[in-house]
CSV table of C-alpha atoms in Angstrom, one decimal:
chain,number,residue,atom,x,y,z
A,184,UNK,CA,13.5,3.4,3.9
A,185,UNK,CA,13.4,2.2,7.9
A,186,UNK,CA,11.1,3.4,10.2
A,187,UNK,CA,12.5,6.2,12.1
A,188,UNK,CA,10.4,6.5,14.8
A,189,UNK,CA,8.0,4.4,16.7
A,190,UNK,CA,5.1,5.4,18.4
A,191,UNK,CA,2.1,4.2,20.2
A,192,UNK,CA,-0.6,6.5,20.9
A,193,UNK,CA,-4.5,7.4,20.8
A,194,UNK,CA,-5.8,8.6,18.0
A,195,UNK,CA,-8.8,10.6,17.0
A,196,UNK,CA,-11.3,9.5,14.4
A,197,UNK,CA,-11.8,12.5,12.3
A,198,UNK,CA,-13.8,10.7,9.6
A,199,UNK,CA,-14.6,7.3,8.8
A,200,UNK,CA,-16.6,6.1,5.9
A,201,UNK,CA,-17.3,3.4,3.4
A,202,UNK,CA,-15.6,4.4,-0.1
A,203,UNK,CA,-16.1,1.4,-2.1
A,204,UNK,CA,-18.6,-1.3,-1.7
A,205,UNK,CA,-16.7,-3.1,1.5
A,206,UNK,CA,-14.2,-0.9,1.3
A,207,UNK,CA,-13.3,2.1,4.3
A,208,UNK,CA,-11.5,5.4,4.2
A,209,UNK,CA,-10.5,6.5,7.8
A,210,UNK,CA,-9.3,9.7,8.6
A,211,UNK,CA,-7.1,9.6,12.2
A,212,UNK,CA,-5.5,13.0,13.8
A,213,UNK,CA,-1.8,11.4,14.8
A,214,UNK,CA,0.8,13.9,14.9
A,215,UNK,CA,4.0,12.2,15.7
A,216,UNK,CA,3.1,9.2,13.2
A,217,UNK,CA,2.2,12.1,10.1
A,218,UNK,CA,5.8,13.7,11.2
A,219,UNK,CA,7.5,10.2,10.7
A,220,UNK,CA,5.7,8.3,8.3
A,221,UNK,CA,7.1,7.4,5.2
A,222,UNK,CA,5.0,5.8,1.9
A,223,UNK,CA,4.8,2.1,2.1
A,224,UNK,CA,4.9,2.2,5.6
A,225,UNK,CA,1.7,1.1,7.8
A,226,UNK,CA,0.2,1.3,11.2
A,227,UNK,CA,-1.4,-1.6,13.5
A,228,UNK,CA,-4.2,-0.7,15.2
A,229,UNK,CA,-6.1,-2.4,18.3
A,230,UNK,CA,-9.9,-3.1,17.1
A,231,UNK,CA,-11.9,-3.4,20.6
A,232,UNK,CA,-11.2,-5.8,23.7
A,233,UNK,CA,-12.4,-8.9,22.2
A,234,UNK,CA,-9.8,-8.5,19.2
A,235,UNK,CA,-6.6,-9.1,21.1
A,236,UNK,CA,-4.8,-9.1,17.8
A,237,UNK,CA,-3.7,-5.2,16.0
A,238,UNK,CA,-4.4,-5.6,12.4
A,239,UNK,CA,-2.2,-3.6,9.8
A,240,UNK,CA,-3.4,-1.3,7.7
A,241,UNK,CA,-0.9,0.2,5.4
A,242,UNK,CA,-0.8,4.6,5.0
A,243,UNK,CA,-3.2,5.7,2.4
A,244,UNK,CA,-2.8,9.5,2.8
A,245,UNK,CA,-0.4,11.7,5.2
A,246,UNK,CA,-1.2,15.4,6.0
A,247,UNK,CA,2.2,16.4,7.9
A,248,UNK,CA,0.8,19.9,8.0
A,249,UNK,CA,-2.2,19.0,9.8
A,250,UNK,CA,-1.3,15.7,11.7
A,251,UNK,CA,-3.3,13.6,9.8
A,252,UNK,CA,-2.9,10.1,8.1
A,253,UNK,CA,-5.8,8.0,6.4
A,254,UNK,CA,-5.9,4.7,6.2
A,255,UNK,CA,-7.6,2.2,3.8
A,256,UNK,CA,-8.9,-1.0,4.6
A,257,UNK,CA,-11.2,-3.6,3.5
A,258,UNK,CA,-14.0,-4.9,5.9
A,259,UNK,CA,-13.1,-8.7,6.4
A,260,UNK,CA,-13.3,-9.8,10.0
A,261,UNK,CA,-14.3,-8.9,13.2
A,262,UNK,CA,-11.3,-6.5,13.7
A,263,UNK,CA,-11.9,-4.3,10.3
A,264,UNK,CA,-15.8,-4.5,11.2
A,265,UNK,CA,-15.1,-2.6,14.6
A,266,UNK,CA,-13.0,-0.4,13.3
A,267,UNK,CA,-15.8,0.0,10.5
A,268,UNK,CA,-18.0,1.6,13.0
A,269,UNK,CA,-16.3,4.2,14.4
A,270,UNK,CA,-17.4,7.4,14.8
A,271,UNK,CA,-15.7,10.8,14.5
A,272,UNK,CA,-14.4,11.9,18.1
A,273,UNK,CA,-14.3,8.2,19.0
A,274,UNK,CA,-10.6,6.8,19.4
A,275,UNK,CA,-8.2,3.8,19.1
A,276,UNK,CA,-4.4,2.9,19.9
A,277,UNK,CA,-2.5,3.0,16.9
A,278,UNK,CA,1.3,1.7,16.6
A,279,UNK,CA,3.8,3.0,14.3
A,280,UNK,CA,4.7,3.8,11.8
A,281,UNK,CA,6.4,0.4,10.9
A,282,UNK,CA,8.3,-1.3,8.2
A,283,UNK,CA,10.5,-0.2,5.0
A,284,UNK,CA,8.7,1.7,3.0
A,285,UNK,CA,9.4,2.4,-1.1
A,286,UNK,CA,13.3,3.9,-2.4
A,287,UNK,CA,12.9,6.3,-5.0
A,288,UNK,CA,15.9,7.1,-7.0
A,289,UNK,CA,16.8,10.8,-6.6
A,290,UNK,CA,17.5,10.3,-10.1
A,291,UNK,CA,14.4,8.9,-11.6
A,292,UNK,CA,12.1,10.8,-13.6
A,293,UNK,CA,9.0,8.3,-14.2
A,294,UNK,CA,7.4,6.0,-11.8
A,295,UNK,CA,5.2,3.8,-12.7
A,296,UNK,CA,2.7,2.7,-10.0
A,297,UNK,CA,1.0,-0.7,-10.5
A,298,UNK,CA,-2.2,-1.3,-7.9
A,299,UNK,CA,-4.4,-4.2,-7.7
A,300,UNK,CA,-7.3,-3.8,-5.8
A,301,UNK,CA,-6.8,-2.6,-2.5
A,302,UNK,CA,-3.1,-1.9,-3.4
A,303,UNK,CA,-4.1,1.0,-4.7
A,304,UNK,CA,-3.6,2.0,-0.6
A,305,UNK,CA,-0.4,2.9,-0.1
A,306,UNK,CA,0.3,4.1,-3.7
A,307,UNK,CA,-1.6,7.2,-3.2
A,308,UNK,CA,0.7,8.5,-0.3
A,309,UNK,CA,3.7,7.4,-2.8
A,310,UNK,CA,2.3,9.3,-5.7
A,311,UNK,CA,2.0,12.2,-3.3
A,312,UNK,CA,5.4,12.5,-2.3
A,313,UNK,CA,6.7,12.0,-5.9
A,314,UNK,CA,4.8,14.1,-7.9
A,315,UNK,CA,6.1,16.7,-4.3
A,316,UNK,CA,9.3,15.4,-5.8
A,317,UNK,CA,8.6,17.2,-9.5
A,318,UNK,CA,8.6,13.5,-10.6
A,319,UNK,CA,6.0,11.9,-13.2
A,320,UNK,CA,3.7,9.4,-12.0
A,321,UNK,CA,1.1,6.9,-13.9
A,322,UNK,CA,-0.7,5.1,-11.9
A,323,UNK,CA,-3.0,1.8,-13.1
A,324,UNK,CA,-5.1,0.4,-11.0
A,325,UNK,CA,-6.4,-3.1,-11.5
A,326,UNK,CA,-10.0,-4.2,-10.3
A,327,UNK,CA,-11.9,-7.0,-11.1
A,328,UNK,CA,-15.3,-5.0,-11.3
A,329,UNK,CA,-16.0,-1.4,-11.7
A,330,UNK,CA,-17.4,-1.9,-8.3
A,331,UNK,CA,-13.8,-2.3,-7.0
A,332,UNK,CA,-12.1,0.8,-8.8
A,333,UNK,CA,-11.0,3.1,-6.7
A,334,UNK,CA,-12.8,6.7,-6.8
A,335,UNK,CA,-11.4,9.6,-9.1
A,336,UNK,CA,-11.7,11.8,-6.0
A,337,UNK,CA,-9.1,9.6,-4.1
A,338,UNK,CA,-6.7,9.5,-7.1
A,339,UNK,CA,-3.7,12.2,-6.8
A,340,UNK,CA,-4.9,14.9,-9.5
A,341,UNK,CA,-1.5,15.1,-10.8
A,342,UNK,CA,-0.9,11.8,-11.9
A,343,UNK,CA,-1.7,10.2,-14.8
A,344,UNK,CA,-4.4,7.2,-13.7
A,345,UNK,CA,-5.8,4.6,-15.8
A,346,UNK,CA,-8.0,1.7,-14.9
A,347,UNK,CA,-8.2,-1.9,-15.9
A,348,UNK,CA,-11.1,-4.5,-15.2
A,349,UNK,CA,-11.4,-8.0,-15.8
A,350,UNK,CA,-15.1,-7.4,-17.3
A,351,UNK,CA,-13.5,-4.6,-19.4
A,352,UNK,CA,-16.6,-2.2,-17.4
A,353,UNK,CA,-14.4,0.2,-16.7
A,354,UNK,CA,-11.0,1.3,-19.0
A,355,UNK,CA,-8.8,-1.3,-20.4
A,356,UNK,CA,-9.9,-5.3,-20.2
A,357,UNK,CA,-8.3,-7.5,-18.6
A,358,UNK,CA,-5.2,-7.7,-15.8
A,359,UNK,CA,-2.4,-5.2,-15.7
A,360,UNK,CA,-0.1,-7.4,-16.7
A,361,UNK,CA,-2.0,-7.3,-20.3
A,362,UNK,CA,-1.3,-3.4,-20.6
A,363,UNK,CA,2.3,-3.3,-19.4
A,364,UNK,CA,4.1,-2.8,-22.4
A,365,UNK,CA,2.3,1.0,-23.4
A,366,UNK,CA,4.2,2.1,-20.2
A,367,UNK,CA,7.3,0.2,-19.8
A,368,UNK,CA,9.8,2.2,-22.0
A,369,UNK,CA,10.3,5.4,-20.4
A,370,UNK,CA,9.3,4.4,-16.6
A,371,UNK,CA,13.1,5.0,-14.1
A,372,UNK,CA,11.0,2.3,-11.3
A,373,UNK,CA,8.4,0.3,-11.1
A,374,UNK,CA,6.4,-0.1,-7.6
A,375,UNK,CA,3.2,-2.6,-7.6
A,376,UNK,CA,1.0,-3.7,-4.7
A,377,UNK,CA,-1.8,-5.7,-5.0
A,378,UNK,CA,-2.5,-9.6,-3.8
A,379,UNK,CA,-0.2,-12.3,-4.0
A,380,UNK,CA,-0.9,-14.3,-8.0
A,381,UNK,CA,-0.6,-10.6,-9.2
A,382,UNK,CA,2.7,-10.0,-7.8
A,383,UNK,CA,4.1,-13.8,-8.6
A,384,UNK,CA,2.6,-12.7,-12.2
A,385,UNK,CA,4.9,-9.3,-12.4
A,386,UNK,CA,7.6,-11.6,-11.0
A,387,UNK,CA,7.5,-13.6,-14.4
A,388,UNK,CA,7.5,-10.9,-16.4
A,389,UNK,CA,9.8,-10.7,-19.1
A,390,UNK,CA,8.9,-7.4,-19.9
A,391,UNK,CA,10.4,-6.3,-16.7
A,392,UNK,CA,13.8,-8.1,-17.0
A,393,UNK,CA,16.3,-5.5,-16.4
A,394,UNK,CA,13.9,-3.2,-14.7
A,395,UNK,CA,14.2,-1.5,-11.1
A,396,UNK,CA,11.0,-2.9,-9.5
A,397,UNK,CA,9.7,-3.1,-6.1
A,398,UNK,CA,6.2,-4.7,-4.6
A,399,UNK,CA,4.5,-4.2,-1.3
A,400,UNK,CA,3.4,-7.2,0.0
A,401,UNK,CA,0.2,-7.9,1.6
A,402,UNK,CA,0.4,-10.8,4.0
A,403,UNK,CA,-1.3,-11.7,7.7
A,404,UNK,CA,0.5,-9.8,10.3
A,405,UNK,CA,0.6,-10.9,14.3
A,406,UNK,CA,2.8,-8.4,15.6
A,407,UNK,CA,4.2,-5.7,13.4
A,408,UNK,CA,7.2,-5.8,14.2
A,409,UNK,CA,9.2,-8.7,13.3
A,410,UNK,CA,9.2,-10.7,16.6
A,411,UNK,CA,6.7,-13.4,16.3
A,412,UNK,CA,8.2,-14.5,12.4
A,413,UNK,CA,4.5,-14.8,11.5
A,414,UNK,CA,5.0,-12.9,8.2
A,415,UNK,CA,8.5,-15.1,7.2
A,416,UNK,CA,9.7,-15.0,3.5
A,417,UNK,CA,12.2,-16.8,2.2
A,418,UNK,CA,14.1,-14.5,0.2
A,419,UNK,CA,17.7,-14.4,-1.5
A,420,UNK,CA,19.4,-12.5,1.6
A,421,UNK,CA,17.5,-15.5,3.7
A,422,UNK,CA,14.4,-15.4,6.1
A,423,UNK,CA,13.0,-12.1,6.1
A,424,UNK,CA,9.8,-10.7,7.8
A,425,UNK,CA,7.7,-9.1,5.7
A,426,UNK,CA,6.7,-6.5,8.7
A,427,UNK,CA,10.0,-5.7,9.9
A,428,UNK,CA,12.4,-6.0,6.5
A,429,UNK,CA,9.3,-5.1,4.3
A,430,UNK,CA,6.8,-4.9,3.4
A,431,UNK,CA,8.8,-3.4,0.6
A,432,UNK,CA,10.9,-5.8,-1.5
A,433,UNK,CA,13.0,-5.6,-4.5
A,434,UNK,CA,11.5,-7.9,-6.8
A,435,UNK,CA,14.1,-10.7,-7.6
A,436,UNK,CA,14.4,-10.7,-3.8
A,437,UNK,CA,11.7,-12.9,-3.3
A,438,UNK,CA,11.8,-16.6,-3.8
A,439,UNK,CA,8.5,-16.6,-5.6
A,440,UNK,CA,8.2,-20.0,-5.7
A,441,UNK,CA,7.5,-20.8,-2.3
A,442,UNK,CA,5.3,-17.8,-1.5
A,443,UNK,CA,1.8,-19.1,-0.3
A,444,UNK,CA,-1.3,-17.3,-2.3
């Protein structure tokens, strides 16, 4: 789905607070973008005058009825540490929304939603809108630690959630791609986001030969908006940006093989 409508405003910081060790959940009042915004979609934010780069955070949450989007992000650089220390009332300039987001088949019944660790972001506005839909979603989320599995409390009720962890702390042990199968036979799509060797993983899939599957992917971004051809991918239709043409991608899209991790 294409963006509709651009635009490039302030923003009020409603709430802003650390969710998961390293881990931030912002709340920002933005009208127009909450009117437009599709799931899978993101924003790019400025972070301060000494950042002179917008970093892209992808739509967690969207509150059409109150203006209100949240956004997840991780804490890595200087940029996500500014933004880290916001305060409600404070505010930033915040572009979008931008990109293709995720195609749900009117006609599908079951989604499937595969998150690994901070892909579980933009899943959560998906899941929204679906379940909205009258659609059944699962939703696994991957995490190396329990320390890196998102909280209950920001996991649509509706859904059906389950957890896997490399340590086995939490759930089932090991990587999604272990526990595929239990799901697989009755799920209409299958959307994942999550980092690169996890997506390359799904990509090899056998189980998923045949399947309608999209990913999200999570790359740098310079300028949002497919001018700079920072975020290039070679894919079967030729050089796409992953901020312009994506970040959504049909699976067998992607020349997998020379995606950088």
């Amino acid at each position: 789905m294409t963006t509709t409508q651009l635009n490039q405003l302030s923003a009020s910081v409603i709430e802003n607070e650390e969710v998961m060790p390293g881990i931030c959940l912002m709340w920002l009042e933005a009208p127009e973008i909450a009117a437009s915004a599709r799931p899978g979609q993101f924003v790019m934010l400025s972070c301060g005058g000494e950042n002179l780069l917008r970093r892209p955070i992808s739509i967690h949450q969207c509150h059409r009825e109150n203006g209100l989007i949240a956004l997840m992000y991780a804490v890595v650089g200087k940029g996500t540490d500014w933004l880290s220390k916001l305060q409600t009332g404070d505010s930033l300039s915040v572009l979008g929304p931008l990109g293709n987001g995720f195609r749900v088949n009117e006609e599908s019944r079951h989604l499937l939603l595969l998150g690994g660790g901070l892909g579980i972001a933009p899943l959560r506005f998906l899941a929204d809108e679906a379940l909205k839909q009258g659609k059944r979603v699962s939703l696994i989320q991957g995490a190396r630690t329990e320390l890196q599995v998102c909280p209950s409390h920001l996991l649509p009720e509706d859904a059906s959630c389950h957890v896997t962890t490399e340590n086995g702390a939490i759930g089932k042990k090991g990587l999604i791609t272990h526990h595929l199968a239990e799901f697989l036979p009755d799920a209409d799509q299958i959307i994942a986001c999550g980092p690169m060797p996890m997506l390359k993983a799904l990509a090899k899939e056998p189980q998923l030969a045949g399947k309608d599957v999209q990913v999200s992917l999570e790359v740098r971004m310079a300028c949002g908006l497919g001018i700079c051809y920072g975020c290039a991918v070679k894919t079967v239709k030729g050089m796409k940006t992953v901020c312009h043409d994506g970040p959504v991608f049909d699976i067998r899209d992607i020349h997998w093989d020379e995606v950088k991790i």
